[in-house]
């Protein structure tokens, strides 16, 4: 069977918001920042000779060459994906560099990457209204005040057009000047890969799982995007986000891609459309066409059971189909609150705030025994003690850095039965998990 022992220690408070009031709707400018192939970038900064070469970061477990956690864009040109292991990657590209993550306490140690992610936050936190750290390599920023300030200083639309010039825009064929050469290089890499018999993705510049631009109305003139104050505000926000990306590059050497919209949902959906080293902007008018074929399961909150329930109940698959269903039917099928929420997001409306949170909400570590299940309680005690040591070390470091302590500790253990596991054995595994924590004397 498979056993996992994850630990979580929750620590607060969060960073206070910089503004007492929160704007909603199209009066906001929100960006989703996503570091490009982050783990590889961290390793390339440590070893600059890796830059421009096929590189993958693999887990410490070297079974079949280790599991991929990051694949550089150069390696992707050879058809290497995160679903592969190191050995298969070597077959695709014998010259690929496989970099193993650091280890500590008998498991992977991600502190190097956590620290690098924190550098990015420090580089921009004083230049935005709010910043919400979403993961080790992603964050949301509210730049509404900065966009309004910039808008108040411009004399005409020429400077705002520069913000659009620096961005991909949903509904337009425009390619930013700084990205044209990269796009040509990517197309050349794809042709060379196909000559070697390597199958590549049809859209090599789009990140895995990213949304695609299905807009039917293409606008060639950037001036056409500046219809009113909402559009001008987004263009000013694009200028601000470009400056944030430049600041991150200058202070950390990391490249960042970004999505820019009036809310978190839309910013997240478009941030991966033109990775790496690019920003994509979506205005409110582009949403209906953009949503026409976008799978419902791409939306946060609709990717799991509830998403399946919505699709099965309504016999639909896309956000465009969802937007065509009237509010009364959605409320009848899913309740007033959920029905209203579905109606709003189907039109690209999301009032979720960018939370003022620069620090991680929890400190946790875990160990999964996939290929080598625990054989005895003694083995379990050893690993729990090791995980306790890691949590203790990180809590102490967080106290020194951020002057906070956890408010509670959650300890859990779980097991996953295979189809061949008899019911009696499954019961014994559950009993051993419970006994493991009752019988040990651990300290954190």
Tab-separated table of C-alpha atoms in Angstrom:
chain	number	residue	atom	x	y	z
A	1	UNK	CA	0.000	0.000	0.000
A	2	UNK	CA	0.906	3.672	-0.063
A	3	UNK	CA	1.327	5.702	3.094
A	4	UNK	CA	1.810	9.406	3.552
A	5	UNK	CA	2.546	11.395	6.677
A	6	UNK	CA	1.900	15.087	5.916
A	7	UNK	CA	2.391	17.733	8.605
A	8	UNK	CA	0.937	21.223	8.594
A	9	UNK	CA	1.592	24.073	11.035
A	10	UNK	CA	-0.555	27.138	10.532
A	11	UNK	CA	0.850	30.573	11.314
A	12	UNK	CA	-0.748	34.005	11.195
A	13	UNK	CA	-1.266	36.931	10.968
A	14	UNK	CA	-1.304	37.898	7.318
A	15	UNK	CA	0.190	41.122	6.048
A	16	UNK	CA	-2.406	43.891	6.484
A	17	UNK	CA	-3.978	45.417	3.398
A	18	UNK	CA	-2.607	48.736	2.226
A	19	UNK	CA	-6.068	50.144	1.508
A	20	UNK	CA	-9.190	50.170	3.617
A	21	UNK	CA	-11.586	49.900	0.675
A	22	UNK	CA	-11.581	47.373	-2.148
A	23	UNK	CA	-12.727	48.247	-5.652
A	24	UNK	CA	-14.751	45.674	-7.562
A	25	UNK	CA	-15.580	45.007	-11.180
A	26	UNK	CA	-13.900	46.715	-14.145
A	27	UNK	CA	-12.530	49.520	-11.960
A	28	UNK	CA	-9.812	47.129	-10.737
A	29	UNK	CA	-6.547	46.089	-12.372
A	30	UNK	CA	-5.300	42.694	-11.209
A	31	UNK	CA	-2.325	40.701	-12.468
A	32	UNK	CA	-1.337	37.090	-12.005
A	33	UNK	CA	2.454	36.708	-11.969
A	34	UNK	CA	3.868	33.301	-12.850
A	35	UNK	CA	7.610	32.646	-12.803
A	36	UNK	CA	8.770	30.850	-15.953
A	37	UNK	CA	9.893	27.276	-15.314
A	38	UNK	CA	10.862	28.431	-11.849
A	39	UNK	CA	12.830	25.479	-10.473
A	40	UNK	CA	14.988	25.414	-13.604
A	41	UNK	CA	15.591	29.172	-13.351
A	42	UNK	CA	16.782	28.766	-9.762
A	43	UNK	CA	19.248	26.072	-10.809
A	44	UNK	CA	20.411	28.096	-13.793
A	45	UNK	CA	21.120	31.043	-11.529
A	46	UNK	CA	23.247	28.765	-9.353
A	47	UNK	CA	25.003	27.335	-12.430
A	48	UNK	CA	24.888	29.904	-15.282
A	49	UNK	CA	26.450	27.413	-17.684
A	50	UNK	CA	23.064	25.658	-17.795
A	51	UNK	CA	21.340	28.653	-19.399
A	52	UNK	CA	20.133	27.961	-22.913
A	53	UNK	CA	20.661	24.206	-22.519
A	54	UNK	CA	18.054	21.427	-22.126
A	55	UNK	CA	17.639	21.137	-18.350
A	56	UNK	CA	15.258	19.312	-16.034
A	57	UNK	CA	14.926	19.375	-12.260
A	58	UNK	CA	14.162	15.952	-10.803
A	59	UNK	CA	13.131	14.661	-7.394
A	60	UNK	CA	15.709	13.132	-5.072
A	61	UNK	CA	14.320	9.613	-5.636
A	62	UNK	CA	16.486	8.351	-8.495
A	63	UNK	CA	14.196	5.472	-9.517
A	64	UNK	CA	14.318	5.451	-13.326
A	65	UNK	CA	16.240	8.709	-13.272
A	66	UNK	CA	13.913	10.580	-10.943
A	67	UNK	CA	10.515	12.228	-11.379
A	68	UNK	CA	10.429	15.565	-13.207
A	69	UNK	CA	9.285	18.643	-11.331
A	70	UNK	CA	10.382	21.151	-13.998
A	71	UNK	CA	11.355	20.982	-17.670
A	72	UNK	CA	13.120	23.879	-19.402
A	73	UNK	CA	11.736	25.224	-22.652
A	74	UNK	CA	14.875	24.000	-24.428
A	75	UNK	CA	14.156	20.470	-23.189
A	76	UNK	CA	10.513	20.693	-24.231
A	77	UNK	CA	11.679	21.169	-27.825
A	78	UNK	CA	12.846	17.517	-27.642
A	79	UNK	CA	9.421	16.340	-26.552
A	80	UNK	CA	10.384	16.001	-22.878
A	81	UNK	CA	7.471	16.492	-20.461
A	82	UNK	CA	6.925	16.446	-16.706
A	83	UNK	CA	5.106	13.138	-17.048
A	84	UNK	CA	8.410	11.436	-17.904
A	85	UNK	CA	11.200	10.214	-15.665
A	86	UNK	CA	14.868	11.022	-16.103
A	87	UNK	CA	15.722	7.875	-18.040
A	88	UNK	CA	13.094	8.567	-20.684
A	89	UNK	CA	14.235	12.185	-20.932
A	90	UNK	CA	17.793	10.981	-21.603
A	91	UNK	CA	16.509	8.813	-24.439
A	92	UNK	CA	14.793	11.823	-25.983
A	93	UNK	CA	17.815	14.082	-25.482
A	94	UNK	CA	21.117	12.460	-24.389
A	95	UNK	CA	22.562	15.902	-23.579
A	96	UNK	CA	19.773	16.952	-21.227
A	97	UNK	CA	20.988	18.112	-17.805
A	98	UNK	CA	19.161	16.385	-14.941
A	99	UNK	CA	19.539	18.429	-11.759
A	100	UNK	CA	18.472	16.740	-8.535
A	101	UNK	CA	16.773	18.809	-5.854
A	102	UNK	CA	18.722	19.188	-2.589
A	103	UNK	CA	17.993	16.672	0.166
A	104	UNK	CA	17.722	16.842	3.949
A	105	UNK	CA	16.344	14.426	6.545
A	106	UNK	CA	16.175	11.702	3.915
A	107	UNK	CA	13.826	13.630	1.609
A	108	UNK	CA	13.771	16.543	-0.791
A	109	UNK	CA	14.603	19.949	0.681
A	110	UNK	CA	12.714	22.761	-1.085
A	111	UNK	CA	14.095	25.605	1.038
A	112	UNK	CA	16.317	26.820	-1.801
A	113	UNK	CA	13.250	27.375	-3.974
A	114	UNK	CA	11.141	28.830	-1.161
A	115	UNK	CA	13.851	31.411	-0.496
A	116	UNK	CA	14.092	32.276	-4.191
A	117	UNK	CA	10.319	32.760	-4.364
A	118	UNK	CA	10.494	35.064	-1.345
A	119	UNK	CA	13.073	37.210	-3.173
A	120	UNK	CA	10.517	37.881	-5.895
A	121	UNK	CA	7.914	38.976	-3.354
A	122	UNK	CA	10.381	41.355	-1.689
A	123	UNK	CA	11.270	42.886	-5.045
A	124	UNK	CA	7.709	44.031	-5.771
A	125	UNK	CA	5.750	44.170	-2.496
A	126	UNK	CA	6.344	47.906	-1.998
A	127	UNK	CA	5.226	48.735	-5.532
A	128	UNK	CA	1.674	47.319	-5.532
A	129	UNK	CA	-1.550	47.858	-3.590
A	130	UNK	CA	-1.735	44.252	-2.448
A	131	UNK	CA	0.141	41.078	-3.151
A	132	UNK	CA	-1.160	37.578	-2.506
A	133	UNK	CA	1.349	34.784	-2.685
A	134	UNK	CA	-0.538	31.890	-4.283
A	135	UNK	CA	2.276	29.333	-4.412
A	136	UNK	CA	6.051	29.064	-4.437
A	137	UNK	CA	6.185	30.587	-7.944
A	138	UNK	CA	2.855	32.408	-8.389
A	139	UNK	CA	1.255	35.506	-6.946
A	140	UNK	CA	-1.625	37.897	-7.547
A	141	UNK	CA	-1.083	41.655	-7.383
A	142	UNK	CA	-3.607	44.469	-7.267
A	143	UNK	CA	-2.135	47.468	-9.100
A	144	UNK	CA	-5.299	49.568	-9.309
A	145	UNK	CA	-3.872	52.603	-7.476
A	146	UNK	CA	-0.658	52.468	-9.488
A	147	UNK	CA	-2.654	52.287	-12.738
A	148	UNK	CA	-4.805	55.274	-11.718
A	149	UNK	CA	-1.683	57.244	-10.790
A	150	UNK	CA	-0.114	56.476	-14.159
A	151	UNK	CA	-3.361	57.363	-15.940
A	152	UNK	CA	-3.401	60.743	-14.218
A	153	UNK	CA	0.061	61.568	-15.504
A	154	UNK	CA	-0.337	60.695	-19.181
A	155	UNK	CA	-1.144	63.567	-21.562
A	156	UNK	CA	-2.466	61.444	-24.429
A	157	UNK	CA	-2.860	57.846	-25.483
A	158	UNK	CA	0.649	57.438	-26.889
A	159	UNK	CA	2.112	56.238	-23.582
A	160	UNK	CA	-0.855	53.952	-22.975
A	161	UNK	CA	-0.317	52.436	-26.402
A	162	UNK	CA	3.161	51.460	-25.239
A	163	UNK	CA	1.548	49.396	-22.486
A	164	UNK	CA	-0.489	47.616	-25.140
A	165	UNK	CA	2.550	47.310	-27.412
A	166	UNK	CA	4.360	45.404	-24.633
A	167	UNK	CA	1.460	42.960	-24.200
A	168	UNK	CA	-0.258	40.166	-26.018
A	169	UNK	CA	-3.949	41.088	-26.136
A	170	UNK	CA	-6.776	38.578	-26.237
A	171	UNK	CA	-8.699	39.258	-29.427
A	172	UNK	CA	-5.690	40.610	-31.324
A	173	UNK	CA	-2.981	39.150	-33.552
A	174	UNK	CA	-0.521	41.657	-32.127
A	175	UNK	CA	2.831	40.214	-31.012
A	176	UNK	CA	4.969	42.421	-28.724
A	177	UNK	CA	8.238	43.461	-30.311
A	178	UNK	CA	10.294	41.746	-27.623
A	179	UNK	CA	8.524	38.450	-28.267
A	180	UNK	CA	8.674	38.271	-32.070
A	181	UNK	CA	12.230	36.938	-32.175
A	182	UNK	CA	11.426	34.385	-29.475
A	183	UNK	CA	8.351	33.256	-31.392
A	184	UNK	CA	10.430	32.729	-34.537
A	185	UNK	CA	13.018	30.746	-32.517
A	186	UNK	CA	10.284	28.547	-31.051
A	187	UNK	CA	8.869	27.835	-34.494
A	188	UNK	CA	12.377	26.935	-35.723
A	189	UNK	CA	12.893	24.592	-32.720
A	190	UNK	CA	9.577	22.923	-33.505
A	191	UNK	CA	10.542	22.320	-37.141
A	192	UNK	CA	13.902	20.862	-36.114
A	193	UNK	CA	12.240	18.606	-33.558
A	194	UNK	CA	9.808	17.338	-36.174
A	195	UNK	CA	12.726	16.551	-38.490
A	196	UNK	CA	14.124	14.338	-35.712
A	197	UNK	CA	10.757	12.590	-35.484
A	198	UNK	CA	9.880	14.228	-32.169
A	199	UNK	CA	6.255	15.144	-31.627
A	200	UNK	CA	5.788	18.541	-30.036
A	201	UNK	CA	2.713	20.380	-28.847
A	202	UNK	CA	0.820	22.305	-31.545
A	203	UNK	CA	1.266	25.473	-29.483
A	204	UNK	CA	4.809	25.258	-28.051
A	205	UNK	CA	4.664	28.717	-26.475
A	206	UNK	CA	1.558	27.979	-24.436
A	207	UNK	CA	2.019	26.502	-20.999
A	208	UNK	CA	0.493	23.171	-20.093
A	209	UNK	CA	-3.194	23.582	-19.304
A	210	UNK	CA	-3.284	27.233	-20.337
A	211	UNK	CA	-6.348	28.747	-21.910
A	212	UNK	CA	-6.350	29.433	-25.644
A	213	UNK	CA	-7.550	32.491	-27.506
A	214	UNK	CA	-10.657	31.505	-29.479
A	215	UNK	CA	-11.772	35.063	-30.200
A	216	UNK	CA	-13.277	35.333	-33.664
A	217	UNK	CA	-12.987	39.105	-33.992
A	218	UNK	CA	-9.367	40.080	-34.440
A	219	UNK	CA	-8.403	43.697	-33.929
A	220	UNK	CA	-5.277	44.856	-35.729
A	221	UNK	CA	-5.095	48.478	-34.546
A	222	UNK	CA	-4.100	48.839	-30.887
A	223	UNK	CA	-5.873	52.198	-30.782
A	224	UNK	CA	-9.150	50.274	-31.156
A	225	UNK	CA	-8.675	48.840	-27.661
A	226	UNK	CA	-8.846	52.253	-25.984
A	227	UNK	CA	-12.634	52.703	-26.100
A	228	UNK	CA	-13.144	54.190	-22.649
A	229	UNK	CA	-11.687	54.744	-19.196
A	230	UNK	CA	-11.810	51.028	-18.307
A	231	UNK	CA	-9.645	50.170	-21.324
A	232	UNK	CA	-7.281	53.057	-20.612
A	233	UNK	CA	-6.986	51.877	-17.010
A	234	UNK	CA	-6.019	48.367	-18.174
A	235	UNK	CA	-3.435	49.820	-20.555
A	236	UNK	CA	-1.948	51.847	-17.703
A	237	UNK	CA	-1.931	48.679	-15.609
A	238	UNK	CA	-0.025	46.912	-18.383
A	239	UNK	CA	2.688	49.549	-18.098
A	240	UNK	CA	2.890	48.993	-14.345
A	241	UNK	CA	3.056	45.193	-14.688
A	242	UNK	CA	5.826	45.450	-17.305
A	243	UNK	CA	7.812	47.523	-14.809
A	244	UNK	CA	7.210	44.920	-12.083
A	245	UNK	CA	8.472	42.151	-14.369
A	246	UNK	CA	11.539	44.232	-15.249
A	247	UNK	CA	12.173	44.863	-11.557
A	248	UNK	CA	12.032	41.135	-10.753
A	249	UNK	CA	14.461	40.387	-13.573
A	250	UNK	CA	16.889	43.086	-12.454
A	251	UNK	CA	16.849	42.104	-8.770
A	252	UNK	CA	16.588	38.296	-8.979
A	253	UNK	CA	17.555	37.328	-12.587
A	254	UNK	CA	14.205	35.509	-12.906
A	255	UNK	CA	11.814	36.027	-15.822
A	256	UNK	CA	8.094	36.296	-15.128
A	257	UNK	CA	5.011	35.949	-17.288
A	258	UNK	CA	1.800	37.736	-16.361
A	259	UNK	CA	-1.913	37.896	-17.031
A	260	UNK	CA	-3.684	41.251	-16.674
A	261	UNK	CA	-7.434	41.751	-16.269
A	262	UNK	CA	-10.117	43.271	-14.099
A	263	UNK	CA	-10.137	40.348	-11.640
A	264	UNK	CA	-8.137	37.397	-10.362
A	265	UNK	CA	-9.960	34.764	-12.392
A	266	UNK	CA	-9.354	36.380	-15.769
A	267	UNK	CA	-5.756	37.314	-14.944
A	268	UNK	CA	-5.001	33.705	-14.003
A	269	UNK	CA	-6.674	32.291	-17.124
A	270	UNK	CA	-4.557	34.334	-19.534
A	271	UNK	CA	-1.195	34.457	-17.731
A	272	UNK	CA	-0.005	31.194	-19.264
A	273	UNK	CA	-1.112	31.846	-22.834
A	274	UNK	CA	2.220	33.147	-24.113
A	275	UNK	CA	4.873	31.916	-21.694
A	276	UNK	CA	7.759	32.449	-21.257
A	277	UNK	CA	8.754	36.089	-20.712
A	278	UNK	CA	5.459	37.630	-21.780
A	279	UNK	CA	2.348	39.340	-20.471
A	280	UNK	CA	-1.190	38.931	-21.776
A	281	UNK	CA	-4.047	41.386	-21.301
A	282	UNK	CA	-7.773	40.674	-21.522
A	283	UNK	CA	-10.437	43.378	-21.519
A	284	UNK	CA	-14.067	42.833	-20.636
A	285	UNK	CA	-15.383	42.857	-24.222
A	286	UNK	CA	-13.134	39.940	-25.200
A	287	UNK	CA	-14.526	37.572	-22.562
A	288	UNK	CA	-17.602	36.220	-24.436
A	289	UNK	CA	-15.522	35.038	-27.409
A	290	UNK	CA	-12.685	33.899	-25.142
A	291	UNK	CA	-15.142	31.755	-23.162
A	292	UNK	CA	-16.794	30.164	-26.198
A	293	UNK	CA	-14.732	26.972	-26.120
A	294	UNK	CA	-12.937	27.319	-22.778
A	295	UNK	CA	-13.507	24.097	-20.764
A	296	UNK	CA	-15.494	24.654	-17.596
A	297	UNK	CA	-12.945	22.623	-15.642
A	298	UNK	CA	-10.283	25.307	-16.265
A	299	UNK	CA	-12.082	27.576	-13.788
A	300	UNK	CA	-10.984	27.551	-10.165
A	301	UNK	CA	-13.728	25.905	-8.124
A	302	UNK	CA	-14.967	23.874	-11.088
A	303	UNK	CA	-12.035	21.550	-11.628
A	304	UNK	CA	-13.154	18.664	-9.428
A	305	UNK	CA	-16.423	17.152	-8.221
A	306	UNK	CA	-18.525	20.287	-8.477
A	307	UNK	CA	-17.283	20.902	-12.024
A	308	UNK	CA	-18.224	17.356	-13.000
A	309	UNK	CA	-21.614	17.846	-11.343
A	310	UNK	CA	-22.262	21.056	-13.300
A	311	UNK	CA	-21.216	19.520	-16.621
A	312	UNK	CA	-23.226	16.329	-16.068
A	313	UNK	CA	-26.337	18.135	-14.815
A	314	UNK	CA	-26.460	20.722	-17.597
A	315	UNK	CA	-24.947	18.489	-20.306
A	316	UNK	CA	-22.388	21.155	-21.177
A	317	UNK	CA	-18.588	21.412	-21.325
A	318	UNK	CA	-17.622	25.017	-22.077
A	319	UNK	CA	-17.936	28.370	-20.334
A	320	UNK	CA	-19.680	29.674	-23.448
A	321	UNK	CA	-22.433	27.113	-22.977
A	322	UNK	CA	-22.692	27.985	-19.289
A	323	UNK	CA	-23.113	31.699	-20.088
A	324	UNK	CA	-26.166	30.878	-22.241
A	325	UNK	CA	-28.094	29.332	-19.312
A	326	UNK	CA	-30.396	31.712	-17.467
A	327	UNK	CA	-29.963	32.543	-13.809
A	328	UNK	CA	-33.260	31.033	-12.631
A	329	UNK	CA	-32.336	27.610	-13.998
A	330	UNK	CA	-28.873	27.738	-12.418
A	331	UNK	CA	-30.426	28.643	-9.051
A	332	UNK	CA	-32.979	25.860	-9.385
A	333	UNK	CA	-30.301	23.281	-10.132
A	334	UNK	CA	-27.538	24.380	-7.757
A	335	UNK	CA	-29.125	26.629	-5.132
A	336	UNK	CA	-29.308	30.401	-4.927
A	337	UNK	CA	-25.728	31.078	-3.863
A	338	UNK	CA	-23.977	28.650	-6.189
A	339	UNK	CA	-26.329	29.400	-9.072
A	340	UNK	CA	-25.632	33.124	-8.797
A	341	UNK	CA	-21.881	32.460	-8.632
A	342	UNK	CA	-22.013	30.292	-11.768
A	343	UNK	CA	-23.935	32.978	-13.643
A	344	UNK	CA	-21.442	35.665	-12.697
A	345	UNK	CA	-18.258	33.753	-13.506
A	346	UNK	CA	-19.733	32.670	-16.851
A	347	UNK	CA	-19.630	36.372	-17.739
A	348	UNK	CA	-16.108	36.843	-16.392
A	349	UNK	CA	-17.228	38.539	-13.157
A	350	UNK	CA	-15.182	37.689	-10.069
A	351	UNK	CA	-15.200	39.866	-6.951
A	352	UNK	CA	-12.566	37.850	-5.061
A	353	UNK	CA	-10.089	40.216	-3.461
A	354	UNK	CA	-6.348	40.060	-3.784
A	355	UNK	CA	-5.537	39.245	-0.180
A	356	UNK	CA	-2.704	41.084	1.493
A	357	UNK	CA	-0.628	37.977	2.115
A	358	UNK	CA	3.081	37.796	1.362
A	359	UNK	CA	3.865	34.907	3.705
A	360	UNK	CA	2.847	31.294	3.407
A	361	UNK	CA	-0.283	30.440	5.435
A	362	UNK	CA	1.241	27.216	6.734
A	363	UNK	CA	4.512	25.434	7.294
A	364	UNK	CA	4.362	21.785	6.478
A	365	UNK	CA	6.286	18.760	5.342
A	366	UNK	CA	5.320	15.284	4.291
A	367	UNK	CA	6.684	11.993	3.102
A	368	UNK	CA	5.019	9.608	0.668
A	369	UNK	CA	6.134	5.976	0.658
A	370	UNK	CA	5.183	5.029	-2.858
A	371	UNK	CA	7.686	2.384	-3.944
A	372	UNK	CA	8.990	1.514	-0.484
A	373	UNK	CA	6.083	1.201	1.969
A	374	UNK	CA	6.825	1.180	5.685
A	375	UNK	CA	7.513	-2.286	7.046
A	376	UNK	CA	7.203	-1.647	10.781
A	377	UNK	CA	6.156	0.827	13.451
A	378	UNK	CA	9.845	1.455	14.133
A	379	UNK	CA	10.263	2.725	10.583
A	380	UNK	CA	7.236	4.932	11.094
A	381	UNK	CA	8.624	6.399	14.321
A	382	UNK	CA	11.885	7.189	12.560
A	383	UNK	CA	10.155	9.122	9.779
A	384	UNK	CA	7.791	11.003	12.086
A	385	UNK	CA	10.784	12.116	14.147
A	386	UNK	CA	12.542	13.261	10.964
A	387	UNK	CA	9.494	15.259	9.843
A	388	UNK	CA	9.194	16.810	13.305
A	389	UNK	CA	12.799	17.963	13.065
A	390	UNK	CA	12.148	19.609	9.711
A	391	UNK	CA	9.007	21.395	10.914
A	392	UNK	CA	10.852	22.600	14.032
A	393	UNK	CA	13.722	23.991	12.004
A	394	UNK	CA	11.448	25.838	9.619
A	395	UNK	CA	9.227	27.229	12.399
A	396	UNK	CA	12.320	28.563	14.189
A	397	UNK	CA	13.565	30.177	10.980
A	398	UNK	CA	10.141	31.691	10.312
A	399	UNK	CA	10.093	33.113	13.848
A	400	UNK	CA	13.444	34.797	13.234
A	401	UNK	CA	12.432	36.114	9.826
A	402	UNK	CA	8.791	37.066	10.383
A	403	UNK	CA	8.283	37.241	14.155
A	404	UNK	CA	5.333	34.822	14.255
A	405	UNK	CA	4.521	31.437	15.748
A	406	UNK	CA	2.046	28.740	14.652
A	407	UNK	CA	-1.350	28.719	16.288
A	408	UNK	CA	-2.039	25.046	15.825
A	409	UNK	CA	-0.484	21.817	14.634
A	410	UNK	CA	-2.247	19.290	12.422
A	411	UNK	CA	-0.860	15.784	12.125
A	412	UNK	CA	-2.302	13.277	9.700
A	413	UNK	CA	-1.514	9.918	8.187
A	414	UNK	CA	-3.310	8.191	5.364
A	415	UNK	CA	-3.039	5.112	3.243
A	416	UNK	CA	-4.312	4.177	-0.175
A	417	UNK	CA	-5.441	0.638	-0.787
A	418	UNK	CA	-4.772	-1.001	-4.098
A	419	UNK	CA	-7.429	-3.165	-5.741
A	420	UNK	CA	-5.533	-6.212	-4.512
A	421	UNK	CA	-5.475	-5.135	-0.867
A	422	UNK	CA	-7.784	-7.378	1.189
A	423	UNK	CA	-10.207	-5.527	3.520
A	424	UNK	CA	-8.569	-7.038	6.597
A	425	UNK	CA	-5.145	-5.735	5.571
A	426	UNK	CA	-6.609	-2.285	4.923
A	427	UNK	CA	-8.001	-2.278	8.452
A	428	UNK	CA	-4.593	-3.269	9.839
A	429	UNK	CA	-2.917	-0.406	7.917
A	430	UNK	CA	-5.404	2.064	9.385
A	431	UNK	CA	-4.804	0.698	12.887
A	432	UNK	CA	-1.020	0.994	12.489
A	433	UNK	CA	-1.381	4.626	11.352
A	434	UNK	CA	-3.347	5.507	14.475
A	435	UNK	CA	-1.015	3.590	16.768
A	436	UNK	CA	2.001	5.314	15.225
A	437	UNK	CA	1.027	8.709	16.665
A	438	UNK	CA	-0.358	7.432	19.964
A	439	UNK	CA	2.739	5.429	20.792
A	440	UNK	CA	5.459	7.945	19.894
A	441	UNK	CA	7.014	10.680	22.002
A	442	UNK	CA	7.709	13.490	19.567
A	443	UNK	CA	8.679	17.082	20.176
A	444	UNK	CA	8.408	20.146	17.968
